[in-house]
Short mmCIF file of C-alpha atoms in Angstrom, two decimals:
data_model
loop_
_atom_site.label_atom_id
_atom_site.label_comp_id
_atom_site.label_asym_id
_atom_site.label_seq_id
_atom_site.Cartn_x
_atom_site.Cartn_y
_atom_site.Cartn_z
CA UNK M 96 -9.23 15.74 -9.53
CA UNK M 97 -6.15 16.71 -11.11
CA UNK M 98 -4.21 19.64 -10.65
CA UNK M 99 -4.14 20.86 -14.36
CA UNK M 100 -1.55 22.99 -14.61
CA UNK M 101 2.41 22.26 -14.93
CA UNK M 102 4.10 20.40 -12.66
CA UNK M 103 4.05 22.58 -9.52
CA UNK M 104 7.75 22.81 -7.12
CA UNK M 105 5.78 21.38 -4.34
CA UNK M 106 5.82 18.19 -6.79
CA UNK M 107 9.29 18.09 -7.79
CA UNK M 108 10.85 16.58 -4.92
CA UNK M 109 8.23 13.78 -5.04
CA UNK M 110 8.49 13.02 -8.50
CA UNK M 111 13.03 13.29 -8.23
CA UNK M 112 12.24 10.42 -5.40
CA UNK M 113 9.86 8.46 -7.31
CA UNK M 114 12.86 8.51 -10.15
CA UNK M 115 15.53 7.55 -8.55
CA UNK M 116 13.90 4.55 -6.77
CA UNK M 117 12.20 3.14 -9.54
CA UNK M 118 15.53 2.95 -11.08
CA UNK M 119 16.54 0.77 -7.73
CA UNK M 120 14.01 -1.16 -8.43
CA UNK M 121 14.68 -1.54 -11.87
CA UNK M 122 18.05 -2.61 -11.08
CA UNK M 123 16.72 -4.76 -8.60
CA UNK M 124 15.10 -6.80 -11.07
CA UNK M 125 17.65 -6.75 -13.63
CA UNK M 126 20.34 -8.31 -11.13
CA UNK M 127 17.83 -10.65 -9.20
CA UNK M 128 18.31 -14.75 -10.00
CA UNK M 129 15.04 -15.24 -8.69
CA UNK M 130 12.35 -12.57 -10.59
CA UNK M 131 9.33 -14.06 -8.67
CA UNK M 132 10.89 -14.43 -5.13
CA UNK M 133 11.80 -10.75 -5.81
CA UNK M 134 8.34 -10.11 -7.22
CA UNK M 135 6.23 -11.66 -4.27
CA UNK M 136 8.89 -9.69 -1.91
CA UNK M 137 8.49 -6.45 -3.56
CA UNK M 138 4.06 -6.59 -3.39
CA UNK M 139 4.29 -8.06 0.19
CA UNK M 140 6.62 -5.70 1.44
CA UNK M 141 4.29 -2.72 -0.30
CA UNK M 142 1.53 -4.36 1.39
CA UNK M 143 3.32 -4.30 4.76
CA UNK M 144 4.09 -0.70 4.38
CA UNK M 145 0.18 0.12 3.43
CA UNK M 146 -0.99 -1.99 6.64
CA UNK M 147 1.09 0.33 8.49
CA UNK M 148 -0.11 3.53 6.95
CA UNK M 149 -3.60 2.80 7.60
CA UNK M 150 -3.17 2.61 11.50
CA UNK M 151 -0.66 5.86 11.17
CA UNK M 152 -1.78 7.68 8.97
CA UNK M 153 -5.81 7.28 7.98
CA UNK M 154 -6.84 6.12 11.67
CA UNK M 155 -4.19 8.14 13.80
CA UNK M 156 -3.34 11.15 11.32
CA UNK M 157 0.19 11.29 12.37
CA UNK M 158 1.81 13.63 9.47
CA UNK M 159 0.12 15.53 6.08
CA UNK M 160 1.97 15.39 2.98
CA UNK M 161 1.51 18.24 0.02
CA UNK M 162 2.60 16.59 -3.27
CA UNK M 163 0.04 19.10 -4.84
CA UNK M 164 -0.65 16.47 -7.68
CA UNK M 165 -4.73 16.53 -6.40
CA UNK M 166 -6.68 19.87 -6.13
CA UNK M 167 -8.56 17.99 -3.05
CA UNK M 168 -6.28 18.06 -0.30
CA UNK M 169 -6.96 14.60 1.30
CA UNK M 170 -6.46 12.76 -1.90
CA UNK M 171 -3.14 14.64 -2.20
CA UNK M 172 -2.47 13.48 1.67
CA UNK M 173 -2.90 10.03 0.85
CA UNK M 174 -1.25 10.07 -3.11
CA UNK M 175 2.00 11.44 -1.27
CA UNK M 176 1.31 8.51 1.35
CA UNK M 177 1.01 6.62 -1.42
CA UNK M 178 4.25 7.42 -3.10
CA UNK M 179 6.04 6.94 0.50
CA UNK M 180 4.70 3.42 1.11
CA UNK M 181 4.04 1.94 -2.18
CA UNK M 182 7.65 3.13 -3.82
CA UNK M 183 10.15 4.95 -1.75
CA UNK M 184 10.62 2.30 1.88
CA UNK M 185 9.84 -1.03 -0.21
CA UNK M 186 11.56 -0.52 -3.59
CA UNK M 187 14.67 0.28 -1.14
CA UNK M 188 14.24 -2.19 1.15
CA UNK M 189 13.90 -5.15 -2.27
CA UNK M 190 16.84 -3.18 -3.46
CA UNK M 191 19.12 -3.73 -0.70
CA UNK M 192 17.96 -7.64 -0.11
CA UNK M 193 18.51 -8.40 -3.83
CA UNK M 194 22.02 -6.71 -3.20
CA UNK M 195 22.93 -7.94 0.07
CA UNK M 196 23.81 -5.30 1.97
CA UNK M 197 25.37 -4.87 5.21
CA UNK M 198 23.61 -3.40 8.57
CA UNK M 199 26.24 -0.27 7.59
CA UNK M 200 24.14 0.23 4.12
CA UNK M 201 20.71 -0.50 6.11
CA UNK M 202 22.01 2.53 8.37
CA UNK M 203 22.90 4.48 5.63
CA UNK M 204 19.67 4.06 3.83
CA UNK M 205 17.86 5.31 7.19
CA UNK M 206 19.52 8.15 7.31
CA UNK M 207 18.98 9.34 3.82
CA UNK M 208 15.57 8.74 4.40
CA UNK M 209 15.77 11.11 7.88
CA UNK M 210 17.53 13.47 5.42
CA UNK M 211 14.52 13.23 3.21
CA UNK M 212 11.87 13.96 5.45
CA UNK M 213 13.88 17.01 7.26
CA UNK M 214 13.96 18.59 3.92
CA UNK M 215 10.78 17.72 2.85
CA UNK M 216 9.63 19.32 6.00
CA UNK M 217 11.63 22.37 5.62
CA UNK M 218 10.25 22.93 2.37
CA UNK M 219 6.52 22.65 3.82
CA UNK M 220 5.21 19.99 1.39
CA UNK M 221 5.40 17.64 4.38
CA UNK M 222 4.00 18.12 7.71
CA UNK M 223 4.51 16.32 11.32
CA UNK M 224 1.10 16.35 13.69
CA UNK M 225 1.85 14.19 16.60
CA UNK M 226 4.64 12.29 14.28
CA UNK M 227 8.19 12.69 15.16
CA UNK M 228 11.51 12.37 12.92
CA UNK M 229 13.23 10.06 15.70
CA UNK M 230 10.16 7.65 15.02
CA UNK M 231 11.09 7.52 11.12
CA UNK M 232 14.36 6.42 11.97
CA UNK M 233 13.02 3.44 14.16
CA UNK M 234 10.50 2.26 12.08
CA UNK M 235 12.18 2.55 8.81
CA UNK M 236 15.58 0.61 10.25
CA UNK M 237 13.30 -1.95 11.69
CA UNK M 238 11.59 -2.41 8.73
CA UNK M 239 14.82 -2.75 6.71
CA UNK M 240 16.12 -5.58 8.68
CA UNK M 241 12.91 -7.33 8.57
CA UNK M 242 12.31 -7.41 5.02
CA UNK M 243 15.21 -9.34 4.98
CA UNK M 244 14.25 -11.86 7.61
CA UNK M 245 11.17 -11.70 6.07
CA UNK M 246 12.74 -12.93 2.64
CA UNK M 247 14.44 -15.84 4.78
CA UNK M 248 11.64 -17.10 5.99
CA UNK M 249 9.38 -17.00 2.73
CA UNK M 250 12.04 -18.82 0.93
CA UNK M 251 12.09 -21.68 3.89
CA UNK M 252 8.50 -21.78 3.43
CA UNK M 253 7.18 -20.87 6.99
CA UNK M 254 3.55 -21.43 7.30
CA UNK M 255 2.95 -18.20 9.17
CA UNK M 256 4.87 -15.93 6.90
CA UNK M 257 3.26 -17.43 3.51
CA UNK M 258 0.14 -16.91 4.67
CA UNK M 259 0.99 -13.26 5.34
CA UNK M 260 2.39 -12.59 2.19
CA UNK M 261 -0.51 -13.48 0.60
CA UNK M 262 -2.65 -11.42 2.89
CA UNK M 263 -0.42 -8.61 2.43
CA UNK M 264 -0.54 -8.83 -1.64
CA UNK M 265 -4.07 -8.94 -1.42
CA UNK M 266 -4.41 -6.23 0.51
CA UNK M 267 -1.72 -4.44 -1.95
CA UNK M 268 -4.27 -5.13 -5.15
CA UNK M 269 -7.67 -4.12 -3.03
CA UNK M 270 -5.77 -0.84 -1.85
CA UNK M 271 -4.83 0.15 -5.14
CA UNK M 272 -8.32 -0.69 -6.39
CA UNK M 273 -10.22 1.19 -4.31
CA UNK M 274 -7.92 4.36 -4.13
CA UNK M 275 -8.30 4.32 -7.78
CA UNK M 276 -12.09 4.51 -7.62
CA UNK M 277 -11.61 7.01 -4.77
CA UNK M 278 -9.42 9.41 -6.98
CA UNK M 279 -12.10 9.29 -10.12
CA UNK M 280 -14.49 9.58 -6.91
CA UNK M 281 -16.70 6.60 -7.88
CA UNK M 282 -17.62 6.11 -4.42
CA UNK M 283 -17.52 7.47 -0.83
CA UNK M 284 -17.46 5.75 2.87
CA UNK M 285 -18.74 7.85 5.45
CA UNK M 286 -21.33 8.51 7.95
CA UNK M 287 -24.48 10.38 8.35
CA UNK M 288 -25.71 13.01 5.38
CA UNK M 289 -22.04 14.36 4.81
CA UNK M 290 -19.25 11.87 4.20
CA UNK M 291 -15.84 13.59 4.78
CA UNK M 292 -12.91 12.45 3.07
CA UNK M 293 -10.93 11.83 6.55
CA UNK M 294 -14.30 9.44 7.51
CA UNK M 295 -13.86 7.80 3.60
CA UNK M 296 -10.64 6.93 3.90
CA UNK M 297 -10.53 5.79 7.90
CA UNK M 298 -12.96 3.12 7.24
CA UNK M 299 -11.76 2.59 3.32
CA UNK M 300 -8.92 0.91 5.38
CA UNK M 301 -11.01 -1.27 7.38
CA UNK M 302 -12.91 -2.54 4.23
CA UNK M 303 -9.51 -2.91 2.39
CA UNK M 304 -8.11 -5.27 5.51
CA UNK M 305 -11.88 -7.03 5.83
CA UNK M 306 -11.76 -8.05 2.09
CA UNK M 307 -8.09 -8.87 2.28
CA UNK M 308 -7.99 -11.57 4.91
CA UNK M 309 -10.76 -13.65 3.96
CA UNK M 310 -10.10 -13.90 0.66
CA UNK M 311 -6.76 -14.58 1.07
CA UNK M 312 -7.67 -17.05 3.66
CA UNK M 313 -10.67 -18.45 1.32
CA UNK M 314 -8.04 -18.84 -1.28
CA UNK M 315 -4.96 -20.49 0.72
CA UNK M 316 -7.94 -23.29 2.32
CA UNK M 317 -9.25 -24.09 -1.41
CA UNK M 318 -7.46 -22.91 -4.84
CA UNK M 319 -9.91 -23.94 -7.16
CA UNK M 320 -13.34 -22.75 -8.06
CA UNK M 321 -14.96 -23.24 -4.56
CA UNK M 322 -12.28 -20.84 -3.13
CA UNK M 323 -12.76 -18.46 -5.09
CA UNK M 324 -16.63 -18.42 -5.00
CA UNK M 325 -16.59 -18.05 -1.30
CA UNK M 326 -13.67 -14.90 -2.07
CA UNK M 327 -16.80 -13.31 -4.64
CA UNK M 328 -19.50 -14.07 -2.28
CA UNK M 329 -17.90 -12.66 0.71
CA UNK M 330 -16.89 -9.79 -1.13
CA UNK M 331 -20.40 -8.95 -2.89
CA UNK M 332 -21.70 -9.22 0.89
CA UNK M 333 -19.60 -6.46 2.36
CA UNK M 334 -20.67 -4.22 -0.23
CA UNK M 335 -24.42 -5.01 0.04
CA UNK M 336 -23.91 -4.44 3.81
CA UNK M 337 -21.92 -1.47 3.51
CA UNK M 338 -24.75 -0.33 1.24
CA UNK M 339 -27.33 -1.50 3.80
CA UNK M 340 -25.85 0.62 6.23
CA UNK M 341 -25.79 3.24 4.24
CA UNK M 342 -22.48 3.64 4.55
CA UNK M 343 -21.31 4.20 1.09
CA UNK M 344 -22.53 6.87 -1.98
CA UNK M 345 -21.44 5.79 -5.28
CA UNK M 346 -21.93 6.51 -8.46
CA UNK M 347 -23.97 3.97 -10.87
CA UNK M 348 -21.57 2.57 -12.61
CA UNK M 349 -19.74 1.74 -9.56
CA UNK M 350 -22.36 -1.09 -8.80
CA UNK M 351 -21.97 -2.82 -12.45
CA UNK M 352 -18.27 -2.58 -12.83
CA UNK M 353 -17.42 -3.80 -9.02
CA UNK M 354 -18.33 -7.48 -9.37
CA UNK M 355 -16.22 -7.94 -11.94
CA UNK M 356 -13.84 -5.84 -10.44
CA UNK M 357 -13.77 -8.07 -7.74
CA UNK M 358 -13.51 -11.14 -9.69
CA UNK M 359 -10.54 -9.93 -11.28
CA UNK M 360 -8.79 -9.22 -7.15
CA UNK M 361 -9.40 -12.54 -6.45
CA UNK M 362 -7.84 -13.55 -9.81
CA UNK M 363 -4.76 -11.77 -8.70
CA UNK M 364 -5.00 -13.63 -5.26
CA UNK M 365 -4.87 -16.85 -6.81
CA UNK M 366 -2.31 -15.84 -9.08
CA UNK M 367 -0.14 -14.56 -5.84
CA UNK M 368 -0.94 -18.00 -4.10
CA UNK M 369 0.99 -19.94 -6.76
CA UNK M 370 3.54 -17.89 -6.51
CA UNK M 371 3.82 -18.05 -2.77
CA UNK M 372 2.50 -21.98 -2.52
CA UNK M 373 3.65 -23.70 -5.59
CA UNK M 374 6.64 -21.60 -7.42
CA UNK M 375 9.29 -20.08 -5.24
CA UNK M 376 12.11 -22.30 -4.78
#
């Protein structure tokens, strides 16, 4: 639930960040030739960055971050995750490919971000477990340079990176989905009589990846109706297992609205796979 009161100083700094790169991005956009290269870079990259979260950060808890946007402290963990992966690293990263900037602004752009977290971390509304600062500033440079090989290689159409893309879209769309059910708490993942947030959100990634990479791959062997049946069926069958297993508690409404909420994922798959397949240049 939402915190109901005004916006709080833990929040500030978030919400300054999440500013001033959506105004990159904006820029990004405004100066790019190509809107839907730019466009399938920009999801895929997000993508990317939530594949990577999931293994850090739900699986491996390496930090904690304290937007204070959520009174339950997990969901504000992974909203300020969220914000990190899904606005902050890509929007930069799209913003420096569409402007072609040297390794020296790549560097730059590190550092600010090693800047970032030291003050964030100063100002306790960011915490390191096992995470270190030095381990930002490997991961975000590599990343940097390999959005931009990444770019190169979508636009020469390699088999292995197009496929990826489209994976990593997917996964974008199913992620958002299901935190967005997870934040109205619609429905719970866990184990046993008490399902923890940590357990929910652990193997939330798991589904999120084992919805993402069939339908994707469903979609990429067959674009027409027979792909996309296989995507729904597929998708209606992890739930009835997960539900089998009892694995899941949802509310009521979460078992009429999810077929069609599927349907409309696997809309936005096929939509990605033209752009991938059949429109960049």
């Amino acid at each position: 639930m939402l915190q109901k009161r005004g916006i709080r100083k833990q929040t500030k700094p978030y919400l300054i960040l999440s500013i001033f790169h959506t105004i990159l991005i904006i820029y990004a956009f405004i100066k790019s030739k190509n809107k839907k290269q730019t466009f399938v870079l920009l999801i895929s990259s997000i993508g990317m960055a939530y594949f990577f979260e999931f293994i850090v950060l739900n699986i491996f808890a390496a930090y904690r971050y304290k937007p204070r946007i959520f009174k339950i402290s997990y969901h504000d963990n992974i909203f300020g995750a969220a914000l990190s992966q899904a606005i902050f690293v890509p929007f930069t990263a799209v913003f420096m490919n569409v402007n072609k900037a040297n390794w020296k602004i790549k560097l730059l752009f590190s550092t600010y971000f090693i800047l970032v977290e030291r003050i964030f971390l100063s100002l306790k509304i960011f915490y390191n477990r096992w995470w270190k600062t030095r381990y930002t500033a490997i991961f975000i440079t590599i990343f940097f340079f390999l959005n931009d090989q990444w770019f190169y290689l979508l636009k020469k159409k390699n088999s292995i990176v197009q496929y990826l893309s489209l994976f990593f879209m997917t996964l974008f769309s199913v992620t958002n989905y299901s935190l967005a059910l997870t934040f109205i708490r619609k429905f719970r993942l866990g184990f046993g009589r008490f399902f923890s947030w940590k357990e929910h959100f652990a193997i939330k990634a798991f589904y999120c990846v084992l919805i993402s990479i069939p339908n994707s791959l469903f979609i990429k062997m067959n674009d027409s109706w027979r792909g996309a049946l296989a995507a729904f069926g597929w998708s209606l069958g992890l739930d009835l297992l997960l539900v089998r297993l009892k694995l899941v508690k949802a509310h009521r409404s979460f078992y009429r609205i999810n077929p069609i909420n599927h349907m409309v994922l696997i809309g936005m798959t096929k939509l990605f796979y033209k752009y991938i397949y059949k429109d960049l240049k």
